[in-house]
Amino acid sequence: MTNNTMDVEKKGRELIISRVFKAPRELVFNAYTDCSHLKHWWGTHQWPMEECTMDFREGGEWRYCLRGPNPGDESWGKAIYQHIENPSKIVYNDYFTDSEGSINREMPGMQITVEFIDKKEDTKLVSRTLFDSPDALESVVEMGVIEGFTETWDRLEGYLAEA
């Protein structure tokens, strides 16, 4: 399935989303690895990232909060970096959390692999999200993850164009 310029595929318990960005690989990689970049594009316009701390190293954590349009609307998350290949790959486990960073076990956790593929002046970004089960994948799809990815990566494209 293609969503704008984004390709989306579901395989069992894996969601694969890819898109080509008109920016060099190092710039796209850096946009993913530093809160000073992420705050400009991570999340949707209605749910932007307003808090971010990051220890970008294997075993390090990235904690963030997306805030919605209504008072009290917030979604906290935590990523724990498993593997980093600068500037080609990041693998991390991602969780819904509370504001203190405690993992919400009622929400699906996921392992995310982001690949940054050099295409001369462009970069193909491939995000592979592995869920515990096909049902967990479907629950996140029903929550709007594909639409959220589309808008978030639209924001990334705009940010990269200005960088």
Coordinates of C-alpha atoms in Angstrom, one line a residue:
M1 CA 0.0 0.0 0.0
T2 CA 1.3 3.5 -0.8
N3 CA 0.3 6.4 1.4
N4 CA 1.3 9.7 -0.3
T5 CA 5.0 9.0 -1.0
M6 CA 5.2 6.4 1.7
D7 CA 5.1 2.6 1.2
V8 CA 3.3 0.6 3.9
E9 CA 3.4 -3.2 4.2
K10 CA 2.1 -5.5 7.0
K11 CA 3.8 -9.0 7.2
G12 CA 2.5 -11.1 10.1
R13 CA 3.5 -9.1 13.2
E14 CA 5.7 -6.6 11.4
L15 CA 4.8 -3.2 10.0
I16 CA 7.2 -1.9 7.3
I17 CA 7.1 1.7 6.3
S18 CA 9.5 3.3 3.8
R19 CA 9.9 6.7 2.1
V20 CA 12.6 8.5 0.1
F21 CA 13.7 11.9 1.4
K22 CA 15.6 14.5 -0.6
A23 CA 18.4 14.9 1.8
P24 CA 21.8 13.2 2.4
R25 CA 21.9 10.2 4.6
E26 CA 24.0 11.8 7.4
L27 CA 21.5 14.6 7.7
V28 CA 18.5 12.2 8.0
F29 CA 20.4 10.1 10.5
N30 CA 21.2 13.1 12.6
A31 CA 17.6 14.2 12.5
Y32 CA 16.8 10.9 14.3
T33 CA 19.6 11.1 16.9
D34 CA 19.4 14.4 18.6
C35 CA 16.5 16.1 20.5
S36 CA 17.4 19.5 19.1
H37 CA 16.3 18.0 15.7
L38 CA 13.5 15.7 16.8
K39 CA 11.6 18.5 18.5
H40 CA 11.0 20.1 15.1
W41 CA 9.3 17.1 13.4
W42 CA 8.6 14.1 15.7
G43 CA 4.8 13.6 16.2
T44 CA 1.9 15.1 14.3
H45 CA 0.9 18.8 14.2
Q46 CA -1.9 18.0 16.8
W47 CA 0.4 15.8 18.9
P48 CA 4.0 17.3 18.7
M49 CA 6.9 16.2 20.8
E50 CA 7.3 18.7 23.6
E51 CA 9.7 16.9 25.9
C52 CA 12.8 15.0 24.9
T53 CA 15.9 13.5 26.6
M54 CA 18.3 11.2 24.9
D55 CA 21.3 9.2 25.6
F56 CA 22.1 8.1 22.1
R57 CA 24.3 5.0 22.6
E58 CA 23.7 1.2 22.7
G59 CA 21.9 0.7 26.0
G60 CA 21.0 4.4 26.3
E61 CA 17.4 5.7 26.5
W62 CA 15.3 8.2 24.6
R63 CA 12.4 9.5 26.6
Y64 CA 9.8 11.8 25.1
C65 CA 6.3 13.2 25.5
L66 CA 3.8 14.0 22.8
R67 CA 1.1 16.6 23.9
G68 CA -2.3 16.8 22.4
P69 CA -4.6 19.8 21.7
N70 CA -6.5 19.4 25.0
P71 CA -5.2 20.1 28.5
G72 CA -3.9 16.8 30.0
D73 CA -3.6 15.1 26.6
E74 CA -0.2 13.5 26.6
S75 CA 1.5 10.3 25.5
W76 CA 4.9 9.3 27.0
G77 CA 7.3 6.9 25.4
K78 CA 10.7 5.4 26.0
A79 CA 13.1 3.8 23.6
I80 CA 16.0 1.7 24.7
Y81 CA 18.8 1.5 22.0
Q82 CA 19.9 -2.0 21.2
H83 CA 22.1 -1.4 18.2
I84 CA 23.5 1.6 16.3
E85 CA 25.4 1.7 13.0
N86 CA 26.2 5.3 12.3
P87 CA 24.8 6.5 9.8
S88 CA 22.9 3.4 8.4
K89 CA 20.9 1.7 11.2
I90 CA 19.2 2.2 14.6
V91 CA 17.5 -0.7 16.5
Y92 CA 15.6 0.1 19.6
N93 CA 12.8 -1.2 21.8
D94 CA 10.0 1.3 22.1
Y95 CA 7.4 1.4 24.9
F96 CA 4.4 3.5 26.1
T97 CA 5.2 4.8 29.5
D98 CA 4.0 7.1 32.2
S99 CA 5.7 10.5 32.9
E100 CA 8.3 8.7 35.2
G101 CA 9.3 6.3 32.5
S102 CA 7.6 3.2 33.9
I103 CA 6.5 0.9 31.0
N104 CA 2.8 0.5 30.5
R105 CA 2.5 -3.3 30.1
E106 CA -1.2 -2.9 28.9
M107 CA 0.1 -1.3 25.7
P108 CA 2.1 -3.2 23.1
G109 CA 5.9 -2.8 23.1
M110 CA 7.7 -3.0 19.9
Q111 CA 11.2 -3.5 18.4
I112 CA 11.9 -0.8 15.8
T113 CA 14.7 -1.0 13.2
V114 CA 15.3 2.1 11.2
E115 CA 17.5 1.9 8.1
F116 CA 19.0 4.9 6.3
I117 CA 19.9 3.8 2.8
D118 CA 22.1 6.1 0.7
K119 CA 20.6 7.0 -2.7
K120 CA 23.2 9.6 -3.9
E121 CA 21.6 13.0 -2.9
D122 CA 18.5 11.2 -1.4
T123 CA 18.0 8.8 1.5
K124 CA 15.5 5.9 1.6
L125 CA 14.3 5.6 5.2
V126 CA 12.9 2.1 6.1
S127 CA 11.2 1.6 9.5
R128 CA 10.5 -2.0 10.5
T129 CA 8.3 -2.4 13.6
L130 CA 8.1 -5.8 15.1
F131 CA 5.2 -6.5 17.5
D132 CA 4.7 -9.4 19.9
S133 CA 1.7 -10.6 17.8
P134 CA -0.4 -9.7 14.7
D135 CA -3.1 -8.6 17.1
A136 CA -0.8 -6.1 18.8
L137 CA 0.1 -4.8 15.3
E138 CA -3.6 -4.4 14.4
S139 CA -4.3 -2.6 17.7
V140 CA -1.7 0.0 16.9
V141 CA -2.9 0.3 13.3
E142 CA -6.4 1.0 14.7
M143 CA -4.9 3.7 16.9
G144 CA -3.8 5.5 13.8
V145 CA -0.1 4.7 13.6
I146 CA 0.0 4.8 9.8
E147 CA -1.7 8.2 9.6
G148 CA 0.6 9.4 12.4
F149 CA 3.7 8.1 10.5
T150 CA 2.6 9.9 7.3
E151 CA 2.2 13.3 9.0
T152 CA 5.4 12.8 11.1
W153 CA 7.4 12.0 8.0
D154 CA 5.8 14.9 6.1
R155 CA 7.0 17.1 9.0
L156 CA 10.5 15.5 8.7
E157 CA 10.5 16.2 5.0
G158 CA 9.8 19.9 5.6
Y159 CA 12.4 20.1 8.4
L160 CA 15.1 18.5 6.1
A161 CA 14.3 21.0 3.3
E162 CA 15.0 23.8 5.7
A163 CA 18.2 22.3 7.2

